[in-house]
PDB file of N, CA and C in Angstrom:
ATOM      1  N   MET A   9      30.701  41.097 -34.527  1.00  0.00           N
ATOM      2  CA  MET A   9      29.544  41.191 -35.315  1.00  0.00           C
ATOM      3  C   MET A   9      29.639  42.209 -36.400  1.00  0.00           C
ATOM      4  N   VAL A  10      29.253  41.866 -37.581  1.00  0.00           N
ATOM      5  CA  VAL A  10      29.328  42.766 -38.773  1.00  0.00           C
ATOM      6  C   VAL A  10      27.928  43.316 -38.996  1.00  0.00           C
ATOM      7  N   ALA A  11      27.818  44.334 -39.797  1.00  0.00           N
ATOM      8  CA  ALA A  11      26.567  45.024 -39.996  1.00  0.00           C
ATOM      9  C   ALA A  11      25.450  44.076 -40.396  1.00  0.00           C
ATOM     10  N   SER A  12      25.717  43.203 -41.347  1.00  0.00           N
ATOM     11  CA  SER A  12      24.689  42.317 -41.888  1.00  0.00           C
ATOM     12  C   SER A  12      24.181  41.339 -40.845  1.00  0.00           C
ATOM     13  N   GLU A  13      25.062  40.992 -39.872  1.00  0.00           N
ATOM     14  CA  GLU A  13      24.661  40.104 -38.751  1.00  0.00           C
ATOM     15  C   GLU A  13      23.709  40.898 -37.788  1.00  0.00           C
ATOM     16  N   ALA A  14      24.090  42.106 -37.578  1.00  0.00           N
ATOM     17  CA  ALA A  14      23.213  42.982 -36.604  1.00  0.00           C
ATOM     18  C   ALA A  14      21.839  43.189 -37.289  1.00  0.00           C
ATOM     19  N   VAL A  15      21.780  43.448 -38.539  1.00  0.00           N
ATOM     20  CA  VAL A  15      20.492  43.632 -39.264  1.00  0.00           C
ATOM     21  C   VAL A  15      19.689  42.377 -39.171  1.00  0.00           C
ATOM     22  N   GLN A  16      20.309  41.227 -39.389  1.00  0.00           N
ATOM     23  CA  GLN A  16      19.517  39.968 -39.333  1.00  0.00           C
ATOM     24  C   GLN A  16      19.025  39.659 -37.929  1.00  0.00           C
ATOM     25  N   ALA A  17      19.922  39.947 -36.931  1.00  0.00           N
ATOM     26  CA  ALA A  17      19.506  39.697 -35.566  1.00  0.00           C
ATOM     27  C   ALA A  17      18.301  40.586 -35.153  1.00  0.00           C
ATOM     28  N   ALA A  18      18.295  41.788 -35.655  1.00  0.00           N
ATOM     29  CA  ALA A  18      17.225  42.756 -35.303  1.00  0.00           C
ATOM     30  C   ALA A  18      15.894  42.321 -36.073  1.00  0.00           C
ATOM     31  N   LYS A  19      16.071  41.905 -37.317  1.00  0.00           N
ATOM     32  CA  LYS A  19      14.877  41.405 -38.043  1.00  0.00           C
ATOM     33  C   LYS A  19      14.254  40.137 -37.383  1.00  0.00           C
ATOM     34  N   ASP A  20      15.152  39.213 -36.921  1.00  0.00           N
ATOM     35  CA  ASP A  20      14.712  38.014 -36.328  1.00  0.00           C
ATOM     36  C   ASP A  20      13.985  38.287 -34.972  1.00  0.00           C
ATOM     37  N   HIS A  21      14.512  39.250 -34.285  1.00  0.00           N
ATOM     38  CA  HIS A  21      13.902  39.655 -33.001  1.00  0.00           C
ATOM     39  C   HIS A  21      12.541  40.281 -33.259  1.00  0.00           C
ATOM     40  N   ILE A  22      12.452  41.166 -34.228  1.00  0.00           N
ATOM     41  CA  ILE A  22      11.176  41.727 -34.518  1.00  0.00           C
ATOM     42  C   ILE A  22      10.111  40.727 -34.936  1.00  0.00           C
ATOM     43  N   LEU A  23      10.560  39.835 -35.937  1.00  0.00           N
ATOM     44  CA  LEU A  23       9.600  38.720 -36.347  1.00  0.00           C
ATOM     45  C   LEU A  23       9.174  37.839 -35.257  1.00  0.00           C
ATOM     46  N   GLU A  24      10.012  37.542 -34.314  1.00  0.00           N
ATOM     47  CA  GLU A  24       9.611  36.686 -33.155  1.00  0.00           C
ATOM     48  C   GLU A  24       8.654  37.432 -32.216  1.00  0.00           C
ATOM     49  N   LEU A  25       8.926  38.633 -31.878  1.00  0.00           N
ATOM     50  CA  LEU A  25       8.089  39.364 -30.946  1.00  0.00           C
ATOM     51  C   LEU A  25       6.715  39.694 -31.527  1.00  0.00           C
ATOM     52  N   PHE A  26       6.652  39.999 -32.754  1.00  0.00           N
ATOM     53  CA  PHE A  26       5.400  40.319 -33.423  1.00  0.00           C
ATOM     54  C   PHE A  26       4.765  39.187 -34.212  1.00  0.00           C
ATOM     55  N   LYS A  27       5.166  37.963 -34.126  1.00  0.00           N
ATOM     56  CA  LYS A  27       4.693  36.900 -34.890  1.00  0.00           C
ATOM     57  C   LYS A  27       3.142  36.722 -34.860  1.00  0.00           C
ATOM     58  N   ASP A  28       2.513  37.065 -33.671  1.00  0.00           N
ATOM     59  CA  ASP A  28       1.080  36.824 -33.535  1.00  0.00           C
ATOM     60  C   ASP A  28       0.344  37.966 -34.353  1.00  0.00           C
ATOM     61  N   GLU A  29       1.048  38.992 -34.650  1.00  0.00           N
ATOM     62  CA  GLU A  29       0.382  40.111 -35.502  1.00  0.00           C
ATOM     63  C   GLU A  29       0.478  39.945 -37.008  1.00  0.00           C
ATOM     64  N   ARG A  30       1.211  38.933 -37.395  1.00  0.00           N
ATOM     65  CA  ARG A  30       1.390  38.597 -38.842  1.00  0.00           C
ATOM     66  C   ARG A  30       1.833  39.873 -39.577  1.00  0.00           C
ATOM     67  N   ILE A  31       2.966  40.467 -39.128  1.00  0.00           N
ATOM     68  CA  ILE A  31       3.578  41.630 -39.718  1.00  0.00           C
ATOM     69  C   ILE A  31       4.073  41.315 -41.102  1.00  0.00           C
ATOM     70  N   ALA A  32       4.164  42.339 -41.914  1.00  0.00           N
ATOM     71  CA  ALA A  32       4.728  42.194 -43.361  1.00  0.00           C
ATOM     72  C   ALA A  32       5.611  43.287 -43.683  1.00  0.00           C
ATOM     73  N   ARG A  33       6.255  43.139 -44.814  1.00  0.00           N
ATOM     74  CA  ARG A  33       7.135  44.216 -45.429  1.00  0.00           C
ATOM     75  C   ARG A  33       8.187  44.740 -44.414  1.00  0.00           C
ATOM     76  N   VAL A  34       8.806  43.732 -43.740  1.00  0.00           N
ATOM     77  CA  VAL A  34       9.855  43.989 -42.779  1.00  0.00           C
ATOM     78  C   VAL A  34      11.100  44.414 -43.510  1.00  0.00           C
ATOM     79  N   GLY A  35      11.677  45.530 -43.143  1.00  0.00           N
ATOM     80  CA  GLY A  35      12.900  46.006 -43.834  1.00  0.00           C
ATOM     81  C   GLY A  35      13.752  46.880 -42.984  1.00  0.00           C
ATOM     82  N   LEU A  36      15.029  46.945 -43.294  1.00  0.00           N
ATOM     83  CA  LEU A  36      15.918  47.861 -42.692  1.00  0.00           C
ATOM     84  C   LEU A  36      15.665  49.243 -43.002  1.00  0.00           C
ATOM     85  N   GLU A  37      15.656  50.106 -42.044  1.00  0.00           N
ATOM     86  CA  GLU A  37      15.441  51.602 -42.241  1.00  0.00           C
ATOM     87  C   GLU A  37      16.707  52.369 -41.872  1.00  0.00           C
ATOM     88  N   GLU A  38      17.322  52.014 -40.737  1.00  0.00           N
ATOM     89  CA  GLU A  38      18.603  52.727 -40.262  1.00  0.00           C
ATOM     90  C   GLU A  38      19.477  51.720 -39.621  1.00  0.00           C
ATOM     91  N   LEU A  39      20.734  52.087 -39.595  1.00  0.00           N
ATOM     92  CA  LEU A  39      21.816  51.288 -38.963  1.00  0.00           C
ATOM     93  C   LEU A  39      22.894  52.154 -38.421  1.00  0.00           C
ATOM     94  N   GLU A  40      23.270  51.923 -37.152  1.00  0.00           N
ATOM     95  CA  GLU A  40      24.405  52.706 -36.650  1.00  0.00           C
ATOM     96  C   GLU A  40      25.129  51.811 -35.653  1.00  0.00           C
ATOM     97  N   PHE A  41      26.421  51.853 -35.706  1.00  0.00           N
ATOM     98  CA  PHE A  41      27.322  51.179 -34.757  1.00  0.00           C
ATOM     99  C   PHE A  41      27.860  52.265 -33.779  1.00  0.00           C
ATOM    100  N   ARG A  42      27.666  52.077 -32.514  1.00  0.00           N
ATOM    101  CA  ARG A  42      28.156  53.021 -31.542  1.00  0.00           C
ATOM    102  C   ARG A  42      29.440  52.511 -30.939  1.00  0.00           C
ATOM    103  N   ALA A  43      30.629  52.932 -31.409  1.00  0.00           N
ATOM    104  CA  ALA A  43      31.890  52.369 -31.050  1.00  0.00           C
ATOM    105  C   ALA A  43      32.102  52.555 -29.480  1.00  0.00           C
ATOM    106  N   GLU A  44      31.650  53.682 -28.974  1.00  0.00           N
ATOM    107  CA  GLU A  44      31.876  54.025 -27.597  1.00  0.00           C
ATOM    108  C   GLU A  44      31.338  52.944 -26.611  1.00  0.00           C
ATOM    109  N   ASP A  45      30.293  52.308 -27.001  1.00  0.00           N
ATOM    110  CA  ASP A  45      29.686  51.268 -26.045  1.00  0.00           C
ATOM    111  C   ASP A  45      29.458  49.941 -26.770  1.00  0.00           C
ATOM    112  N   GLY A  46      29.979  49.831 -28.047  1.00  0.00           N
ATOM    113  CA  GLY A  46      29.850  48.614 -28.721  1.00  0.00           C
ATOM    114  C   GLY A  46      28.410  48.073 -28.995  1.00  0.00           C
ATOM    115  N   MET A  47      27.551  49.085 -29.280  1.00  0.00           N
ATOM    116  CA  MET A  47      26.107  48.749 -29.522  1.00  0.00           C
ATOM    117  C   MET A  47      25.779  49.077 -30.965  1.00  0.00           C
ATOM    118  N   TRP A  48      24.899  48.193 -31.461  1.00  0.00           N
ATOM    119  CA  TRP A  48      24.388  48.416 -32.800  1.00  0.00           C
ATOM    120  C   TRP A  48      22.929  48.895 -32.566  1.00  0.00           C
ATOM    121  N   GLU A  49      22.598  49.967 -33.217  1.00  0.00           N
ATOM    122  CA  GLU A  49      21.208  50.506 -33.263  1.00  0.00           C
ATOM    123  C   GLU A  49      20.597  50.288 -34.644  1.00  0.00           C
ATOM    124  N   VAL A  50      19.658  49.414 -34.700  1.00  0.00           N
ATOM    125  CA  VAL A  50      19.012  48.948 -35.952  1.00  0.00           C
ATOM    126  C   VAL A  50      17.513  49.327 -36.018  1.00  0.00           C
ATOM    127  N   THR A  51      17.240  50.154 -36.883  1.00  0.00           N
ATOM    128  CA  THR A  51      15.793  50.531 -37.046  1.00  0.00           C
ATOM    129  C   THR A  51      15.214  49.688 -38.106  1.00  0.00           C
ATOM    130  N   ILE A  52      14.107  49.015 -37.702  1.00  0.00           N
ATOM    131  CA  ILE A  52      13.486  48.113 -38.677  1.00  0.00           C
ATOM    132  C   ILE A  52      11.997  48.733 -38.854  1.00  0.00           C
ATOM    133  N   GLY A  53      11.575  48.777 -40.088  1.00  0.00           N
ATOM    134  CA  GLY A  53      10.201  49.127 -40.439  1.00  0.00           C
ATOM    135  C   GLY A  53       9.350  47.978 -40.830  1.00  0.00           C
ATOM    136  N   PHE A  54       8.100  47.972 -40.560  1.00  0.00           N
ATOM    137  CA  PHE A  54       7.186  46.923 -40.935  1.00  0.00           C
ATOM    138  C   PHE A  54       5.804  47.446 -40.981  1.00  0.00           C
ATOM    139  N   GLN A  55       4.880  46.577 -41.597  1.00  0.00           N
ATOM    140  CA  GLN A  55       3.553  46.943 -41.737  1.00  0.00           C
ATOM    141  C   GLN A  55       2.716  45.978 -40.944  1.00  0.00           C
ATOM    142  N   ARG A  56       1.782  46.472 -40.151  1.00  0.00           N
ATOM    143  CA  ARG A  56       0.863  45.549 -39.418  1.00  0.00           C
ATOM    144  C   ARG A  56      -0.348  45.310 -40.275  1.00  0.00           C
ATOM    145  N   LEU A  57      -1.022  44.272 -40.021  1.00  0.00           N
ATOM    146  CA  LEU A  57      -2.234  43.852 -40.793  1.00  0.00           C
ATOM    147  C   LEU A  57      -3.204  45.004 -40.976  1.00  0.00           C
ATOM    148  N   TRP A  58      -3.488  45.626 -39.889  1.00  0.00           N
ATOM    149  CA  TRP A  58      -4.405  46.824 -39.959  1.00  0.00           C
ATOM    150  C   TRP A  58      -3.920  48.065 -40.615  1.00  0.00           C
ATOM    151  N   GLN A  59      -2.607  48.091 -40.938  1.00  0.00           N
ATOM    152  CA  GLN A  59      -2.024  49.168 -41.596  1.00  0.00           C
ATOM    153  C   GLN A  59      -1.909  48.886 -43.116  1.00  0.00           C
ATOM    154  N   SER A  60      -2.641  47.982 -43.641  1.00  0.00           N
ATOM    155  CA  SER A  60      -2.430  47.510 -44.974  1.00  0.00           C
ATOM    156  C   SER A  60      -2.791  48.640 -45.968  1.00  0.00           C
ATOM    157  N   ASP A  61      -2.184  48.664 -47.112  1.00  0.00           N
ATOM    158  CA  ASP A  61      -2.541  49.671 -48.096  1.00  0.00           C
ATOM    159  C   ASP A  61      -3.458  49.054 -49.166  1.00  0.00           C
ATOM    160  N   SER A  62      -4.023  47.862 -48.915  1.00  0.00           N
ATOM    161  CA  SER A  62      -4.997  47.261 -49.774  1.00  0.00           C
ATOM    162  C   SER A  62      -6.393  47.684 -49.179  1.00  0.00           C
ATOM    163  N   PRO A  63      -7.412  47.685 -50.066  1.00  0.00           N
ATOM    164  CA  PRO A  63      -8.801  48.078 -49.584  1.00  0.00           C
ATOM    165  C   PRO A  63      -9.257  47.170 -48.458  1.00  0.00           C
ATOM    166  N   ALA A  64      -9.961  47.743 -47.494  1.00  0.00           N
ATOM    167  CA  ALA A  64     -10.461  47.052 -46.384  1.00  0.00           C
ATOM    168  C   ALA A  64     -12.030  46.976 -46.422  1.00  0.00           C
ATOM    169  N   ARG A  65     -12.578  46.004 -45.873  1.00  0.00           N
ATOM    170  CA  ARG A  65     -13.993  45.876 -45.712  1.00  0.00           C
ATOM    171  C   ARG A  65     -14.539  46.250 -44.321  1.00  0.00           C
ATOM    172  N   LEU A  66     -15.585  47.010 -44.281  1.00  0.00           N
ATOM    173  CA  LEU A  66     -16.262  47.305 -43.053  1.00  0.00           C
ATOM    174  C   LEU A  66     -17.692  46.924 -43.323  1.00  0.00           C
ATOM    175  N   GLY A  67     -18.090  45.718 -42.821  1.00  0.00           N
ATOM    176  CA  GLY A  67     -19.456  45.169 -43.176  1.00  0.00           C
ATOM    177  C   GLY A  67     -19.390  44.855 -44.620  1.00  0.00           C
ATOM    178  N   THR A  68     -20.390  45.503 -45.294  1.00  0.00           N
ATOM    179  CA  THR A  68     -20.541  45.352 -46.807  1.00  0.00           C
ATOM    180  C   THR A  68     -19.895  46.431 -47.551  1.00  0.00           C
ATOM    181  N   VAL A  69     -19.286  47.410 -46.935  1.00  0.00           N
ATOM    182  CA  VAL A  69     -18.726  48.554 -47.519  1.00  0.00           C
ATOM    183  C   VAL A  69     -17.245  48.385 -47.736  1.00  0.00           C
ATOM    184  N   LEU A  70     -16.793  48.580 -48.975  1.00  0.00           N
ATOM    185  CA  LEU A  70     -15.447  48.487 -49.230  1.00  0.00           C
ATOM    186  C   LEU A  70     -14.725  49.817 -49.115  1.00  0.00           C
ATOM    187  N   LEU A  71     -13.754  49.887 -48.166  1.00  0.00           N
ATOM    188  CA  LEU A  71     -13.078  51.151 -47.955  1.00  0.00           C
ATOM    189  C   LEU A  71     -11.940  51.249 -48.828  1.00  0.00           C
ATOM    190  N   PRO A  72     -11.597  52.522 -49.385  1.00  0.00           N
ATOM    191  CA  PRO A  72     -10.425  52.637 -50.205  1.00  0.00           C
ATOM    192  C   PRO A  72      -9.094  52.516 -49.362  1.00  0.00           C
ATOM    193  N   PRO A  73      -8.032  52.165 -50.060  1.00  0.00           N
ATOM    194  CA  PRO A  73      -6.757  52.055 -49.282  1.00  0.00           C
ATOM    195  C   PRO A  73      -6.339  53.417 -48.883  1.00  0.00           C
ATOM    196  N   ALA A  74      -5.510  53.478 -47.892  1.00  0.00           N
ATOM    197  CA  ALA A  74      -4.874  54.762 -47.433  1.00  0.00           C
ATOM    198  C   ALA A  74      -4.060  55.236 -48.550  1.00  0.00           C
ATOM    199  N   SER A  75      -3.940  56.599 -48.698  1.00  0.00           N
ATOM    200  CA  SER A  75      -3.073  57.165 -49.718  1.00  0.00           C
ATOM    201  C   SER A  75      -1.650  56.915 -49.595  1.00  0.00           C
ATOM    202  N   LYS A  76      -1.280  56.747 -48.356  1.00  0.00           N
ATOM    203  CA  LYS A  76       0.199  56.461 -48.104  1.00  0.00           C
ATOM    204  C   LYS A  76       0.220  55.240 -47.102  1.00  0.00           C
ATOM    205  N   PRO A  77       0.872  54.159 -47.388  1.00  0.00           N
ATOM    206  CA  PRO A  77       0.946  53.048 -46.516  1.00  0.00           C
ATOM    207  C   PRO A  77       1.547  53.415 -45.178  1.00  0.00           C
ATOM    208  N   HIS A  78       0.932  52.965 -44.107  1.00  0.00           N
ATOM    209  CA  HIS A  78       1.430  53.263 -42.712  1.00  0.00           C
ATOM    210  C   HIS A  78       2.474  52.150 -42.420  1.00  0.00           C
ATOM    211  N   ARG A  79       3.456  52.616 -41.678  1.00  0.00           N
ATOM    212  CA  ARG A  79       4.491  51.686 -41.217  1.00  0.00           C
ATOM    213  C   ARG A  79       4.796  51.866 -39.740  1.00  0.00           C
ATOM    214  N   THR A  80       5.218  50.896 -39.114  1.00  0.00           N
ATOM    215  CA  THR A  80       5.626  50.948 -37.748  1.00  0.00           C
ATOM    216  C   THR A  80       7.203  50.875 -37.774  1.00  0.00           C
ATOM    217  N   TYR A  81       7.867  51.644 -36.935  1.00  0.00           N
ATOM    218  CA  TYR A  81       9.321  51.593 -36.903  1.00  0.00           C
ATOM    219  C   TYR A  81       9.727  51.277 -35.406  1.00  0.00           C
ATOM    220  N   LYS A  82      10.652  50.360 -35.284  1.00  0.00           N
ATOM    221  CA  LYS A  82      11.223  49.963 -34.029  1.00  0.00           C
ATOM    222  C   LYS A  82      12.765  49.929 -34.125  1.00  0.00           C
ATOM    223  N   THR A  83      13.357  50.463 -33.128  1.00  0.00           N
ATOM    224  CA  THR A  83      14.803  50.456 -32.997  1.00  0.00           C
ATOM    225  C   THR A  83      15.243  49.386 -32.031  1.00  0.00           C
ATOM    226  N   VAL A  84      16.061  48.442 -32.596  1.00  0.00           N
ATOM    227  CA  VAL A  84      16.654  47.278 -31.732  1.00  0.00           C
ATOM    228  C   VAL A  84      18.099  47.707 -31.357  1.00  0.00           C
ATOM    229  N   CYS A  85      18.430  47.675 -30.063  1.00  0.00           N
ATOM    230  CA  CYS A  85      19.692  47.845 -29.675  1.00  0.00           C
ATOM    231  C   CYS A  85      20.448  46.452 -29.410  1.00  0.00           C
ATOM    232  N   ILE A  86      21.533  46.245 -30.020  1.00  0.00           N
ATOM    233  CA  ILE A  86      22.153  44.881 -29.864  1.00  0.00           C
ATOM    234  C   ILE A  86      23.646  45.142 -29.510  1.00  0.00           C
ATOM    235  N   ARG A  87      24.121  44.360 -28.508  1.00  0.00           N
ATOM    236  CA  ARG A  87      25.466  44.418 -28.160  1.00  0.00           C
ATOM    237  C   ARG A  87      26.319  43.802 -29.304  1.00  0.00           C
ATOM    238  N   ASP A  88      27.551  44.083 -29.382  1.00  0.00           N
ATOM    239  CA  ASP A  88      28.367  43.583 -30.486  1.00  0.00           C
ATOM    240  C   ASP A  88      28.540  42.066 -30.357  1.00  0.00           C
ATOM    241  N   ASP A  89      28.242  41.500 -29.138  1.00  0.00           N
ATOM    242  CA  ASP A  89      28.303  40.008 -29.041  1.00  0.00           C
ATOM    243  C   ASP A  89      26.972  39.376 -29.513  1.00  0.00           C
ATOM    244  N   GLY A  90      25.977  40.172 -29.970  1.00  0.00           N
ATOM    245  CA  GLY A  90      24.717  39.601 -30.511  1.00  0.00           C
ATOM    246  C   GLY A  90      23.590  39.638 -29.507  1.00  0.00           C
ATOM    247  N   THR A  91      23.725  40.120 -28.311  1.00  0.00           N
ATOM    248  CA  THR A  91      22.760  40.134 -27.258  1.00  0.00           C
ATOM    249  C   THR A  91      21.828  41.434 -27.531  1.00  0.00           C
ATOM    250  N   VAL A  92      20.588  41.036 -27.728  1.00  0.00           N
ATOM    251  CA  VAL A  92      19.529  42.142 -27.864  1.00  0.00           C
ATOM    252  C   VAL A  92      19.231  42.707 -26.461  1.00  0.00           C
ATOM    253  N   VAL A  93      19.455  44.096 -26.293  1.00  0.00           N
ATOM    254  CA  VAL A  93      19.251  44.670 -24.986  1.00  0.00           C
ATOM    255  C   VAL A  93      18.075  45.585 -24.922  1.00  0.00           C
ATOM    256  N   SER A  94      17.570  46.056 -26.059  1.00  0.00           N
ATOM    257  CA  SER A  94      16.296  46.849 -25.950  1.00  0.00           C
ATOM    258  C   SER A  94      15.605  46.938 -27.300  1.00  0.00           C
ATOM    259  N   LEU A  95      14.308  47.221 -27.219  1.00  0.00           N
ATOM    260  CA  LEU A  95      13.459  47.507 -28.359  1.00  0.00           C
ATOM    261  C   LEU A  95      12.675  48.715 -28.082  1.00  0.00           C
ATOM    262  N   LYS A  96      12.788  49.740 -28.914  1.00  0.00           N
ATOM    263  CA  LYS A  96      12.083  50.974 -28.697  1.00  0.00           C
ATOM    264  C   LYS A  96      11.253  51.412 -29.887  1.00  0.00           C
ATOM    265  N   HIS A  97      10.205  52.093 -29.656  1.00  0.00           N
ATOM    266  CA  HIS A  97       9.370  52.604 -30.730  1.00  0.00           C
ATOM    267  C   HIS A  97      10.124  53.860 -31.385  1.00  0.00           C
ATOM    268  N   ARG A  98      10.142  53.920 -32.724  1.00  0.00           N
ATOM    269  CA  ARG A  98      10.828  55.005 -33.370  1.00  0.00           C
ATOM    270  C   ARG A  98       9.830  55.862 -34.002  1.00  0.00           C
ATOM    271  N   ASP A  99       9.662  57.078 -33.478  1.00  0.00           N
ATOM    272  CA  ASP A  99       8.626  58.010 -34.052  1.00  0.00           C
ATOM    273  C   ASP A  99       9.219  58.666 -35.255  1.00  0.00           C
ATOM    274  N   VAL A 100       8.623  58.599 -36.373  1.00  0.00           N
ATOM    275  CA  VAL A 100       9.219  59.296 -37.570  1.00  0.00           C
ATOM    276  C   VAL A 100       8.214  60.309 -38.082  1.00  0.00           C
ATOM    277  N   SER A 101       7.233  60.715 -37.246  1.00  0.00           N
ATOM    278  CA  SER A 101       6.183  61.712 -37.660  1.00  0.00           C
ATOM    279  C   SER A 101       6.891  63.007 -37.817  1.00  0.00           C
ATOM    280  N   VAL A 102       6.413  63.777 -38.818  1.00  0.00           N
ATOM    281  CA  VAL A 102       6.945  65.110 -39.110  1.00  0.00           C
ATOM    282  C   VAL A 102       6.021  66.181 -38.479  1.00  0.00           C
ATOM    283  N   PRO A 103       6.611  66.996 -37.653  1.00  0.00           N
ATOM    284  CA  PRO A 103       5.786  68.055 -37.072  1.00  0.00           C
ATOM    285  C   PRO A 103       5.033  68.909 -38.090  1.00  0.00           C
ATOM    286  N   ALA A 104       3.872  69.348 -37.773  1.00  0.00           N
ATOM    287  CA  ALA A 104       3.012  70.146 -38.697  1.00  0.00           C
ATOM    288  C   ALA A 104       3.515  71.573 -38.675  1.00  0.00           C
TER     289      ALA A 104
END
């Protein structure tokens, strides 16, 4: 498996798992191949509907968009043969 195949496999996995949430702006964030165990670690970022940076409505009140769009990050571990073995949340918050 080459890097582009690992990335596509990770994106496909994320899109399938989260299809009911209508995620958007799916994109590669990080990629690493671990030669010692033949695993690809692919971090994918995406935006959920409720994380939108467009204005939201609460009843009749229009709420302003968030100053910075929120994203969710997941790391997909894939064997070099293409088998997805795990999906983990990737915390990218910066300590205060």
